[in-house]
PDB file of C-alpha atoms in Angstrom:
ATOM      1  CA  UNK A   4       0.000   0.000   0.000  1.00  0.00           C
ATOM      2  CA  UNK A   5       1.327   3.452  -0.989  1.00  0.00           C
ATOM      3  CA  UNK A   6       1.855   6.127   1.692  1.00  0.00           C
ATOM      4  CA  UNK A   7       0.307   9.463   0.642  1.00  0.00           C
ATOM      5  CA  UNK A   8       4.084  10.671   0.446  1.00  0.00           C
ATOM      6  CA  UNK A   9       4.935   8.206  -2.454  1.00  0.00           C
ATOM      7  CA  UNK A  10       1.746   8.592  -3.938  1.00  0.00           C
ATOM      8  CA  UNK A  11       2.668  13.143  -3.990  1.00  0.00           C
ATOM      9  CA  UNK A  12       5.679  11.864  -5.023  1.00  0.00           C
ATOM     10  CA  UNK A  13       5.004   9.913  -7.746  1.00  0.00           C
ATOM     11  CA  UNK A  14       2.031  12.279  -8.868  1.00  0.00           C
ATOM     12  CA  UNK A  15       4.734  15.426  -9.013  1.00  0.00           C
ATOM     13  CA  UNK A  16       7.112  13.193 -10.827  1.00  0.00           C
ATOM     14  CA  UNK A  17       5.122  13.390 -13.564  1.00  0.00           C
ATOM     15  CA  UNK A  18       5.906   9.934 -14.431  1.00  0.00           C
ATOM     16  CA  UNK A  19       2.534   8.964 -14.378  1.00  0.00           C
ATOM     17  CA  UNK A  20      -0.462  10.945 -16.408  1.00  0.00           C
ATOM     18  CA  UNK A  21      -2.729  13.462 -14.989  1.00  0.00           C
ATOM     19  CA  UNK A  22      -5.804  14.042 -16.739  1.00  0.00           C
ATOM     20  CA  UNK A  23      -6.383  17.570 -17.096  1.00  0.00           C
ATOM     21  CA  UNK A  24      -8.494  20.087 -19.318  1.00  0.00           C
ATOM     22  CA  UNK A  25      -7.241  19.273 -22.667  1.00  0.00           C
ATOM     23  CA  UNK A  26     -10.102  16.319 -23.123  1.00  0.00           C
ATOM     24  CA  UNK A  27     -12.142  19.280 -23.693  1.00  0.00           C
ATOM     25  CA  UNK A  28     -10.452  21.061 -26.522  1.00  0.00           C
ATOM     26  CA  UNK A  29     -11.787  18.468 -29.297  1.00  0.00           C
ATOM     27  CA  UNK A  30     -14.757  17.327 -28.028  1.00  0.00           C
ATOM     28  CA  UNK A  31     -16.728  20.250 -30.317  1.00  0.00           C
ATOM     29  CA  UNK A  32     -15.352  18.391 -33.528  1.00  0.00           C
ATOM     30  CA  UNK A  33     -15.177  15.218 -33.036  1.00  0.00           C
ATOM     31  CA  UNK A  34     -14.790  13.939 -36.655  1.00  0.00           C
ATOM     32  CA  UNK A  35     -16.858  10.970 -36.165  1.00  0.00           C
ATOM     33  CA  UNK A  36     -15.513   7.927 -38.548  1.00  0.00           C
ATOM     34  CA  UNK A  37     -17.978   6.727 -41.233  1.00  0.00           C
ATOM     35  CA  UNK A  38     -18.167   3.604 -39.370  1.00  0.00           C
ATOM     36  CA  UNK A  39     -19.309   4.980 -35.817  1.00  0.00           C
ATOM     37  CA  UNK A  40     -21.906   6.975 -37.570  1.00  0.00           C
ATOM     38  CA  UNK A  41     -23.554   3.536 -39.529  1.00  0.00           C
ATOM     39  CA  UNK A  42     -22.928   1.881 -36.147  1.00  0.00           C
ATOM     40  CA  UNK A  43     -25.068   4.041 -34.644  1.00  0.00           C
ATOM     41  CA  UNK A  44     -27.372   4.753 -36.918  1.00  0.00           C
ATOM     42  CA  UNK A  45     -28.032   0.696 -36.990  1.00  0.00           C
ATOM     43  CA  UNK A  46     -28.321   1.228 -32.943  1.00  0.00           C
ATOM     44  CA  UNK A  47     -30.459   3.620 -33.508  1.00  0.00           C
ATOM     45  CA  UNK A  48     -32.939   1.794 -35.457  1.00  0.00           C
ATOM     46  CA  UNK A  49     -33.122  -1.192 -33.413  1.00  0.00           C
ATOM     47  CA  UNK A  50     -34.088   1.387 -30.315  1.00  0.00           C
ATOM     48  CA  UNK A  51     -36.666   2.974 -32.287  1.00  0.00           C
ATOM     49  CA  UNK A  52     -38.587   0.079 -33.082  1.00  0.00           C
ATOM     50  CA  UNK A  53     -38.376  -0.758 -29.080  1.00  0.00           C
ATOM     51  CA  UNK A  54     -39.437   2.588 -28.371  1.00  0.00           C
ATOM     52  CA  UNK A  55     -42.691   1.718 -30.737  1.00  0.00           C
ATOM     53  CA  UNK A  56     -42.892  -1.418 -28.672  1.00  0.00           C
ATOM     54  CA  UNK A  57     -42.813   0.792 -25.087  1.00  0.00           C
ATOM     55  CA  UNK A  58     -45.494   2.999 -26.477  1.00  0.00           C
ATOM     56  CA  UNK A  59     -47.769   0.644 -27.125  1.00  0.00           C
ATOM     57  CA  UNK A  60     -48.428   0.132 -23.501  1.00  0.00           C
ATOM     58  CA  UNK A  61     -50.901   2.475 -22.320  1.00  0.00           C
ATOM     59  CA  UNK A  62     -51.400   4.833 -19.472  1.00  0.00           C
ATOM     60  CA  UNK A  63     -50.978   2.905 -15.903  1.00  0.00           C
ATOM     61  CA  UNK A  64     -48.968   0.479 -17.960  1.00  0.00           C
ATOM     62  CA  UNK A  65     -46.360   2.711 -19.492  1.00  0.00           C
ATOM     63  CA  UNK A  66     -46.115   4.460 -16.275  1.00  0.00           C
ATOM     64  CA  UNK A  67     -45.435   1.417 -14.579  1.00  0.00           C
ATOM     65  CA  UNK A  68     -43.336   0.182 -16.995  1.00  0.00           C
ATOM     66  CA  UNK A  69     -40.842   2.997 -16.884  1.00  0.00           C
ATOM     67  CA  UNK A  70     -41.015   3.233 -12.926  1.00  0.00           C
ATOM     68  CA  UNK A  71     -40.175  -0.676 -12.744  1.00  0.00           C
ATOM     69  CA  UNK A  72     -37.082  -0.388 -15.031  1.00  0.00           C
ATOM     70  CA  UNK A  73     -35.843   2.432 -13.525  1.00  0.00           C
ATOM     71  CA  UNK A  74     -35.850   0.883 -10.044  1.00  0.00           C
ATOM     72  CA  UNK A  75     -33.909  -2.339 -11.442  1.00  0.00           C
ATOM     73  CA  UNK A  76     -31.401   0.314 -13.214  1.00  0.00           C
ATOM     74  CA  UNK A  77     -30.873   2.003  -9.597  1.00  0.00           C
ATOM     75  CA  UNK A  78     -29.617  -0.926  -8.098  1.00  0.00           C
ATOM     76  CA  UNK A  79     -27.642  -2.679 -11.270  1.00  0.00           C
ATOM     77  CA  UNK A  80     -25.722   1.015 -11.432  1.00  0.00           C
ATOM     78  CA  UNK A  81     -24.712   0.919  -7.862  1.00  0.00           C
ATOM     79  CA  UNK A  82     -24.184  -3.147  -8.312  1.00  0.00           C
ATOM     80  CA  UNK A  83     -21.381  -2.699 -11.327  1.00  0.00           C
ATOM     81  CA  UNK A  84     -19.688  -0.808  -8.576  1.00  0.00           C
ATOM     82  CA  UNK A  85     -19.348  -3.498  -5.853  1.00  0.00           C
ATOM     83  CA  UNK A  86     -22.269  -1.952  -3.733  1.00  0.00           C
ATOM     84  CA  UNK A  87     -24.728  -4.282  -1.960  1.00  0.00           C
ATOM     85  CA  UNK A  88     -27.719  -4.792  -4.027  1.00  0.00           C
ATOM     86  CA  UNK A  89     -30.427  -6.084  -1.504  1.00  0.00           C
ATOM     87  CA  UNK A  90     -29.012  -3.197   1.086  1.00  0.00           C
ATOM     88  CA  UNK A  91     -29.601  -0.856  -1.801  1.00  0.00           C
ATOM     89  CA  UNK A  92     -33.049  -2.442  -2.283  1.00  0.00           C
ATOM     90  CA  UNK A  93     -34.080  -1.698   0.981  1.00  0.00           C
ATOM     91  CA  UNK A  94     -33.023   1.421   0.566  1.00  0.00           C
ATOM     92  CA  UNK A  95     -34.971   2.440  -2.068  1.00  0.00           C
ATOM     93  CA  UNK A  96     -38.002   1.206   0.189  1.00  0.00           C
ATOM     94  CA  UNK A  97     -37.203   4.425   2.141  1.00  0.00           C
ATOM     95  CA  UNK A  98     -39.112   6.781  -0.594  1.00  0.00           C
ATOM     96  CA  UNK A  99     -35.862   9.166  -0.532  1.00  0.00           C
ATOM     97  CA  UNK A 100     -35.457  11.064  -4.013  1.00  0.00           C
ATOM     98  CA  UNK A 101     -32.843   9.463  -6.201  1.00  0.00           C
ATOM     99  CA  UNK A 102     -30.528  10.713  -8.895  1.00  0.00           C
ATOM    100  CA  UNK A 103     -32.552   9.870 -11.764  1.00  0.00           C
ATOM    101  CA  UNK A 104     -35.907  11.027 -10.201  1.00  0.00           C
ATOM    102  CA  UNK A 105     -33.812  14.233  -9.157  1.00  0.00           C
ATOM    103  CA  UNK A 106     -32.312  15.522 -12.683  1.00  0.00           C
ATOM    104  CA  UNK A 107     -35.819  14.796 -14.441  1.00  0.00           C
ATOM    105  CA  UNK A 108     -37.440  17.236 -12.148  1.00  0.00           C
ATOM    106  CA  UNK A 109     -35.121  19.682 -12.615  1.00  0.00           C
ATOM    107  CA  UNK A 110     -35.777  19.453 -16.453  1.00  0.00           C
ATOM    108  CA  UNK A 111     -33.454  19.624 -19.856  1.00  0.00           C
ATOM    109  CA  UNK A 112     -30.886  22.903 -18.745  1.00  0.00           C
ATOM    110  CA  UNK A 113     -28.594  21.421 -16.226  1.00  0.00           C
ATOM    111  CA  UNK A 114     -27.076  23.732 -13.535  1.00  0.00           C
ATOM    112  CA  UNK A 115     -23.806  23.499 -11.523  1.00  0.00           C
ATOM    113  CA  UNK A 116     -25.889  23.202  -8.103  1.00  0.00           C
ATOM    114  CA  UNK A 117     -28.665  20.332 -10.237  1.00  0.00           C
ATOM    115  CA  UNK A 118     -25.253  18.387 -11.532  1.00  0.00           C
ATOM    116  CA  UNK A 119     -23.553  18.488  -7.764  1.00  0.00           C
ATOM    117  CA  UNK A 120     -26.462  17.481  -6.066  1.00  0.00           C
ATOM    118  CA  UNK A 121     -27.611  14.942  -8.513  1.00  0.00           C
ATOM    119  CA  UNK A 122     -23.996  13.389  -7.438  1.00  0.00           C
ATOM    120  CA  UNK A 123     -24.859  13.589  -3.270  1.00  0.00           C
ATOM    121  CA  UNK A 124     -27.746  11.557  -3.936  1.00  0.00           C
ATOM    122  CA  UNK A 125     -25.998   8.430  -5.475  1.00  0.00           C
ATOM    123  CA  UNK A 126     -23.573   8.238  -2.391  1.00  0.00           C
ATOM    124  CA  UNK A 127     -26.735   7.784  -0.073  1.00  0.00           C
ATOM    125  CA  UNK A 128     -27.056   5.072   1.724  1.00  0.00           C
ATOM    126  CA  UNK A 129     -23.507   3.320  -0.134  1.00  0.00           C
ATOM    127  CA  UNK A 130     -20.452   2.346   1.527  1.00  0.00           C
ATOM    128  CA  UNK A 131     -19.054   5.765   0.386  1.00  0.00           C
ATOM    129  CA  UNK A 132     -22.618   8.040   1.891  1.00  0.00           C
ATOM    130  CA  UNK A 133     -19.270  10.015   3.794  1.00  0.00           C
ATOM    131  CA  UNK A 134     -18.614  11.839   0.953  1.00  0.00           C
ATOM    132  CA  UNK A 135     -22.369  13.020   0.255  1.00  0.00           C
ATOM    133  CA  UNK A 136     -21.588  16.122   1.919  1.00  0.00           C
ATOM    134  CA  UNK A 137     -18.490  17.138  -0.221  1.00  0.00           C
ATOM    135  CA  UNK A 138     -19.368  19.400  -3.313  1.00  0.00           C
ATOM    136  CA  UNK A 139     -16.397  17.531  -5.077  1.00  0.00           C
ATOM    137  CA  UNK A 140     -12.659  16.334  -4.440  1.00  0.00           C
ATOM    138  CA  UNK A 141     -10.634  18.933  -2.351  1.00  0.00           C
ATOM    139  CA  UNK A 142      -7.139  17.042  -2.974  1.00  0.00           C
ATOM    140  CA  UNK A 143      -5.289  15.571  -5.528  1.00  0.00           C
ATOM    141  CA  UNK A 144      -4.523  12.049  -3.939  1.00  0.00           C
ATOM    142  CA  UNK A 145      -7.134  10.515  -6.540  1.00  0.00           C
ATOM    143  CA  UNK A 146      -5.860   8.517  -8.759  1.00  0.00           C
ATOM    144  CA  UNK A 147      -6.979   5.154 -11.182  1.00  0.00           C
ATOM    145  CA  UNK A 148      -5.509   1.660 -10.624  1.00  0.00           C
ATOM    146  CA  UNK A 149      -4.844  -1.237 -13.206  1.00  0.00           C
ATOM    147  CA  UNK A 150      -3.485  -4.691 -12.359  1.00  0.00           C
ATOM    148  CA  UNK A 151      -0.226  -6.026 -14.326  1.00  0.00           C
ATOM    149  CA  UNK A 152       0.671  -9.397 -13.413  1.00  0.00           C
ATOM    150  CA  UNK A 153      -1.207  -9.159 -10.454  1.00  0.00           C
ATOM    151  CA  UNK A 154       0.056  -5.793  -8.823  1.00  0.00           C
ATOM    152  CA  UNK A 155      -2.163  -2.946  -8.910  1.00  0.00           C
ATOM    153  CA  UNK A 156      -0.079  -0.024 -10.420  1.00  0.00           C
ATOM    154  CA  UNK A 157      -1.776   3.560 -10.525  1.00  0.00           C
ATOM    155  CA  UNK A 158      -2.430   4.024 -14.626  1.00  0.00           C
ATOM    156  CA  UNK A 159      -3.090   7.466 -14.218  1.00  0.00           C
ATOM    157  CA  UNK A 160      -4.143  10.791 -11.522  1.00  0.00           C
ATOM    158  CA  UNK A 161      -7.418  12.853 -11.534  1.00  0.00           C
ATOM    159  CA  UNK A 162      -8.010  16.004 -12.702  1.00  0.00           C
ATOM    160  CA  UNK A 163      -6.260  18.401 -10.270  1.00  0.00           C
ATOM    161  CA  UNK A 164      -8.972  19.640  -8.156  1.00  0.00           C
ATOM    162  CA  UNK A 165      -8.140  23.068  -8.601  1.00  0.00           C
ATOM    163  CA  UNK A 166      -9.711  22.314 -12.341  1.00  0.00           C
ATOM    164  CA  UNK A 167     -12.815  21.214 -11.236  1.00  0.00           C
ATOM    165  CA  UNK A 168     -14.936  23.827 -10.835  1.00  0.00           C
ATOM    166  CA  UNK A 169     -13.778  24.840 -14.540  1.00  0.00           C
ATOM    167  CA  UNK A 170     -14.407  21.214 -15.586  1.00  0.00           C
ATOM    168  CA  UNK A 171     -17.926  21.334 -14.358  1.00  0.00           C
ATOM    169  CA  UNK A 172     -18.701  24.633 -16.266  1.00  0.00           C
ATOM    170  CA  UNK A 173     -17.124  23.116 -19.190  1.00  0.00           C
ATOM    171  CA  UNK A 174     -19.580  19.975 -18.553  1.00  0.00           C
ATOM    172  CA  UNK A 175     -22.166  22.281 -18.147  1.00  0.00           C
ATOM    173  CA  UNK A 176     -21.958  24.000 -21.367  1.00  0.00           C
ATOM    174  CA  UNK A 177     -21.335  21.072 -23.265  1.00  0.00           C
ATOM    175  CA  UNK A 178     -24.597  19.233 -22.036  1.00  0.00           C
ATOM    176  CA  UNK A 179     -27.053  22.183 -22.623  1.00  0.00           C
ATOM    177  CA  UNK A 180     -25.413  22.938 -25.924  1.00  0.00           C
ATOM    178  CA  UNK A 181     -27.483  21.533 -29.009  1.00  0.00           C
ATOM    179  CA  UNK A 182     -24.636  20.169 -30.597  1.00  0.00           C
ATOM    180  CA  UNK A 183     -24.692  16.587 -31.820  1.00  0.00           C
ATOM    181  CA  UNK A 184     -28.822  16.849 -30.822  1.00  0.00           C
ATOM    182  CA  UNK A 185     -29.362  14.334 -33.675  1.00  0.00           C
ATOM    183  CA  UNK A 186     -26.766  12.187 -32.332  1.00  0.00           C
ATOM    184  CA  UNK A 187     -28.701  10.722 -29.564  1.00  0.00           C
ATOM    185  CA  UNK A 188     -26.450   8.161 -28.488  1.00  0.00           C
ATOM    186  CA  UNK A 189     -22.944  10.173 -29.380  1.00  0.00           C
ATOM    187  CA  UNK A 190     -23.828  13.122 -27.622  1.00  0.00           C
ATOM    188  CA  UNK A 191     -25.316  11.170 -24.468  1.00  0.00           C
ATOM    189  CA  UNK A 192     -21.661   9.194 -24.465  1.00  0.00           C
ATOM    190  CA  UNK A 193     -19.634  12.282 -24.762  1.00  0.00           C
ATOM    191  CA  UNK A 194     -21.103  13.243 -21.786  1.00  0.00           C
ATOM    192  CA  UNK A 195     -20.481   9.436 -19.936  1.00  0.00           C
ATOM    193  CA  UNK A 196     -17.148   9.681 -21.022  1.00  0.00           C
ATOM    194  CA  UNK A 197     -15.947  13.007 -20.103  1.00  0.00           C
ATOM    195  CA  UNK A 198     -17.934  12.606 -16.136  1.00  0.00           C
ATOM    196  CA  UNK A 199     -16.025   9.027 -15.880  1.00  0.00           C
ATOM    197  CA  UNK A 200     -12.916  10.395 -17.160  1.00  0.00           C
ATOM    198  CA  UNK A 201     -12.224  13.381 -15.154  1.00  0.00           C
ATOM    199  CA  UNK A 202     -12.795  12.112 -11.684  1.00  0.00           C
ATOM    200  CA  UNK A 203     -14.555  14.749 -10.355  1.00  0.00           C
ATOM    201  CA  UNK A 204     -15.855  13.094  -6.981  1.00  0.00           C
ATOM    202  CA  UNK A 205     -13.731  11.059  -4.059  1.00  0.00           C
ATOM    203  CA  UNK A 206     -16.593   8.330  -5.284  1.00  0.00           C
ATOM    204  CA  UNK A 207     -19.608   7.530  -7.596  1.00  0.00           C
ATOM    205  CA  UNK A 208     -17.929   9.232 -10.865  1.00  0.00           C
ATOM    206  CA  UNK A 209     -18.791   6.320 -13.622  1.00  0.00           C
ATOM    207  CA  UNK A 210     -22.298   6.079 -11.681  1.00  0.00           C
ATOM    208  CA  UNK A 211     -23.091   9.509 -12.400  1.00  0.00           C
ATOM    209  CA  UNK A 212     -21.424   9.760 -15.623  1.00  0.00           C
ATOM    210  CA  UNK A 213     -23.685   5.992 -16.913  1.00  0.00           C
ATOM    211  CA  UNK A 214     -27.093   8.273 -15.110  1.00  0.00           C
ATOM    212  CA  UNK A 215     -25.964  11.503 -17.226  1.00  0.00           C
ATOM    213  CA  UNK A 216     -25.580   9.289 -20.131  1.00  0.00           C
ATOM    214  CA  UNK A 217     -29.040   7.651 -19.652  1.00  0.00           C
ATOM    215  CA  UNK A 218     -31.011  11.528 -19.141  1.00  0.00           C
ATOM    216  CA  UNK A 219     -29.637  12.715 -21.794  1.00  0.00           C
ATOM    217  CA  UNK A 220     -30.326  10.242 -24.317  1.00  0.00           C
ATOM    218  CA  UNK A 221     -34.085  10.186 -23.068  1.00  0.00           C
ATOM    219  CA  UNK A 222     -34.193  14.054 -23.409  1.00  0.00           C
ATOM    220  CA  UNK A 223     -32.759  13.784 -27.242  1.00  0.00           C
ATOM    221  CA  UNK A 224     -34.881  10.932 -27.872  1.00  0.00           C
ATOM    222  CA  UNK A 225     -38.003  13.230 -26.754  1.00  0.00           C
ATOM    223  CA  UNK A 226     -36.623  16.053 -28.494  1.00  0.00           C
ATOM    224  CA  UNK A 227     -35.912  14.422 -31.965  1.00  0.00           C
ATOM    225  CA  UNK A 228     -39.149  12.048 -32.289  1.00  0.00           C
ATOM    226  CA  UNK A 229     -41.136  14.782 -30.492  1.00  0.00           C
ATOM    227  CA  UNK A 230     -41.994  11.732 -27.661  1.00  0.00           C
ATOM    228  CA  UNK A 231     -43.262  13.018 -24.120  1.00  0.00           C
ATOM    229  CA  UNK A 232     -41.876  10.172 -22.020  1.00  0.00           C
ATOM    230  CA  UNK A 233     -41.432  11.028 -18.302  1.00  0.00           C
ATOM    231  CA  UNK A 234     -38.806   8.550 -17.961  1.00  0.00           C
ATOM    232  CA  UNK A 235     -35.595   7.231 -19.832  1.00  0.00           C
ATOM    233  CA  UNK A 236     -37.224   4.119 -21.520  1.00  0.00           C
ATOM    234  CA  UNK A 237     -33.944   2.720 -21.723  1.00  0.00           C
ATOM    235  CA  UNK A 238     -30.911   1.791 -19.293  1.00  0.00           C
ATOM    236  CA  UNK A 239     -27.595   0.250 -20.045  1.00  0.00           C
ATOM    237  CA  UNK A 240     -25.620  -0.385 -17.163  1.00  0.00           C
ATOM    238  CA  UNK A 241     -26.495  -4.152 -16.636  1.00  0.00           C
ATOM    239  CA  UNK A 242     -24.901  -4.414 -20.302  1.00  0.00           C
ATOM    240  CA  UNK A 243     -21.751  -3.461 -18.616  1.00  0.00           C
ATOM    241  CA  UNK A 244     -21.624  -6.099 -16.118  1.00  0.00           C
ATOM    242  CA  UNK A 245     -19.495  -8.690 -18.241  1.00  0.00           C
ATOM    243  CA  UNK A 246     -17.112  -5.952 -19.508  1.00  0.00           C
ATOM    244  CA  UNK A 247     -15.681  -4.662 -16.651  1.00  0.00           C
ATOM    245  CA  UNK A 248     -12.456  -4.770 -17.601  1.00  0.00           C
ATOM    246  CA  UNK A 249     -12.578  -3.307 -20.802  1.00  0.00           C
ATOM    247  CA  UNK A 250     -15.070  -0.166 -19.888  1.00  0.00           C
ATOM    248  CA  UNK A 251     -12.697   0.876 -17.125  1.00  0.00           C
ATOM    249  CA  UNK A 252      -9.794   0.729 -19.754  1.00  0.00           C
ATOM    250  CA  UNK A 253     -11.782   2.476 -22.594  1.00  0.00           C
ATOM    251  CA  UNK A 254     -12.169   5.359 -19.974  1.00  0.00           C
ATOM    252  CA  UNK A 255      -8.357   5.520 -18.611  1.00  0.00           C
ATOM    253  CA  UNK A 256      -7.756   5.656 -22.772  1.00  0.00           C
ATOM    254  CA  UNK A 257     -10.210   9.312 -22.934  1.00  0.00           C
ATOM    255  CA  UNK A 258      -8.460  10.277 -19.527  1.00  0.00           C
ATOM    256  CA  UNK A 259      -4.916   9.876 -20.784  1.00  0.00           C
ATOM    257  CA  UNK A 260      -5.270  10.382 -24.327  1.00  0.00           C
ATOM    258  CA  UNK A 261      -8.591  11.810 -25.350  1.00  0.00           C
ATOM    259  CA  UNK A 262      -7.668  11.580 -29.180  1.00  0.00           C
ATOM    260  CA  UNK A 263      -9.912  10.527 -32.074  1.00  0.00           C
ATOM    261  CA  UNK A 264      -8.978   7.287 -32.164  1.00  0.00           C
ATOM    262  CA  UNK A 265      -9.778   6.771 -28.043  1.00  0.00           C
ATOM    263  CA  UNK A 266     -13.326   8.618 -28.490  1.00  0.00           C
ATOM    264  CA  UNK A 267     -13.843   6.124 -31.720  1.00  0.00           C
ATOM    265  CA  UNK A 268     -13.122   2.952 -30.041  1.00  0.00           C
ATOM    266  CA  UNK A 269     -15.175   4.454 -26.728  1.00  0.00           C
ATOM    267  CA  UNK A 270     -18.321   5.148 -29.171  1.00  0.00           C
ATOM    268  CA  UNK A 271     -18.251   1.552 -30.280  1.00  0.00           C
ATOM    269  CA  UNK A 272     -18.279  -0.308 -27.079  1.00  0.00           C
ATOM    270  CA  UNK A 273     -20.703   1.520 -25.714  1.00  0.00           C
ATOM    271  CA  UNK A 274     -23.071   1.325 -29.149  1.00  0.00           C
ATOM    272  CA  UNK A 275     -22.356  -2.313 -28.824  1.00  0.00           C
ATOM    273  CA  UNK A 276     -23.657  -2.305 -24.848  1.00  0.00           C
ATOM    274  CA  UNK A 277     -26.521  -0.136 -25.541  1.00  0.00           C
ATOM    275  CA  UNK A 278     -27.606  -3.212 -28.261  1.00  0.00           C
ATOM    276  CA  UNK A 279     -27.116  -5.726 -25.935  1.00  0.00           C
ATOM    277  CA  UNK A 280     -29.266  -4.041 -23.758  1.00  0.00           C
ATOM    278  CA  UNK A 281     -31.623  -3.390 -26.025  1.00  0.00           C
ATOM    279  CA  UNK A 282     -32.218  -6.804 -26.843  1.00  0.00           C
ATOM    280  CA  UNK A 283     -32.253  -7.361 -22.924  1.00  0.00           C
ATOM    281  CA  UNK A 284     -35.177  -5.069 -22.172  1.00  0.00           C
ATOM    282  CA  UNK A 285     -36.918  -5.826 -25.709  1.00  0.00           C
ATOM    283  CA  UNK A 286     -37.323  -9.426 -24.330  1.00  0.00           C
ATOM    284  CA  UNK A 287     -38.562  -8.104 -20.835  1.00  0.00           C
ATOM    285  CA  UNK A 288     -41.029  -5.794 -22.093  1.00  0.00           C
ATOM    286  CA  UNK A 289     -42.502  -8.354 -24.949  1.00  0.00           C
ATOM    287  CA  UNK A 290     -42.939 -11.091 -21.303  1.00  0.00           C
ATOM    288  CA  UNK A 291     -44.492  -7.741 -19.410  1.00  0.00           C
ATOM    289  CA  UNK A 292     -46.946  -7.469 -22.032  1.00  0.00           C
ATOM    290  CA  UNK A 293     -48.317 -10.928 -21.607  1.00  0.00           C
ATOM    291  CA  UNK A 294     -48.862 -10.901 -18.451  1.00  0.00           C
ATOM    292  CA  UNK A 295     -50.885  -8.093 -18.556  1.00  0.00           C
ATOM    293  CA  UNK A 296     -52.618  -8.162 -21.314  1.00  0.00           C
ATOM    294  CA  UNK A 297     -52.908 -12.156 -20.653  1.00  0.00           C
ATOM    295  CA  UNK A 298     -57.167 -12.977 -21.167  1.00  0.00           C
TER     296      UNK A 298
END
């Protein structure tokens, strides 16, 4: 185990990478390869004809629908990261407001006060609720960890935290531009790639960044097929479950080298785990319907 000396040490070195600001300065332009755009235009497709599917339910049903997926997604995001998933169950039993609950209500602009406190609420009631009270990090002794021949080795260091507050405007102004608009599922994955990149938080970062990901893309998907669902009809994060490994190594690429080529191969995994989860919840909702419209 490192001391916090060696760990200052190593971080001043400069030895190791720090993300910093620069994963900003393309995202604006992203030349998007021909491939990525047919890969998500074929995503695309297969979500709109599950989107048909979800709309077919009516009233109660669609309400109920949403609501019940939602729930499951609350406890799979928290699950990916290690936390207790009957604990956070019984949790939920409480009736206390939860992230996704929390930016819907606070509708489509997203302020610095709606993003920070959107955060607090997915630390409640984890093994990390000690840091709900903390706006963000307030050192620089965060830093990401990858195993080589079974020794953990730090891969790379946070932002500094003296760029965070400008990191969270940047954020800001990225998420309530309409830029990419049309690109539903690019545009929601900047945004889950630059949250899980930067390491904003002491805990919770890809959490947030996978709930970001999932408003947005139900806001676009409102805003492009001129839909009025009160809910994201669609979660990923149990898509994620067998590709650990890769997902945290796709977002150390973006941290450390937030080229093209990084943002390319980060669109395509996740395009690929937003099918799979597609055909998931296609499945689920096609069994829902029988049993309630069972005569």
């Amino acid at each position: 185990m490192l001391t916090r000396e060696e760990v200052e040490k190593m971080r001043k070195s400069g030895e190791i990478p720090t993300v910093n600001l620069k994963i900003f300065d393309n995202i604006y332009s992203l030349p998007f390869s021909q491939f990525v755009i047919d890969h998500e235009n074929d995503t695309e497709e297969l979500y709109t004809h599950y989107i048909d599917d979800v709309l077919d339910l009516k009233d109660d049903n669609l309400g109920s629908y949403l609501n019940a997926i939602k729930s499951v997604e609350i406890v799979d995001n928290q699950s990916l990261e290690k936390e207790d998933s009957f604990l956070m169950s019984l949790y939920m039993q409480t009736g206390k407001t939860n992230a996704i609950d929390f930016l819907i209500n606070n509708g489509v602009t997203l302020n610095r006060d709606a993003f920070i406190n959107a955060h607090k609420l997915i630390l409640k009631g984890t093994s990390s609720q000690k840091f709900s009270d903390k706006d963000h990090r307030t050192d620089n002794e965060a830093f990401v960890v990858r195993v080589e021949n079974g020794n953990p080795k730090i891969r790379y260091f946070a932002l500094p935290y003296t760029d965070i507050e400008e990191a969270i405007k940047k954020i800001m102004e990225f998420y309530n531009s309409d830029i990419y608009d049309d690109r539903i599922f690019l545009k929601s994955q900047i945004i889950h790639g630059l949250v899980a990149a930067l390491q904003l938080f002491d805990d919770g970062n890809t959490r947030y960044a996978r709930i970001l990901q999932n408003i947005k893309l139900g806001e676009l998907t409102n805003k492009k097929y001129n839909y009025n669902l009160q809910l994201p009809a669609l979660y990923g994060t149990r898509a994620y479950f067998p590709h650990r490994n890769k997902y945290r190594e796709l977002v150390g690429n973006l941290a450390i080298n937030p080229g093209y080529e990084s943002w390319d191969a980060w669109f395509n995994f996740n395009l690929n785990r937003t099918e799979d989860a597609i055909f998931f919840i296609d499945n689920k909702l096609s069994s829902y319907k029988k049993m309630i419209y069972k005569k």
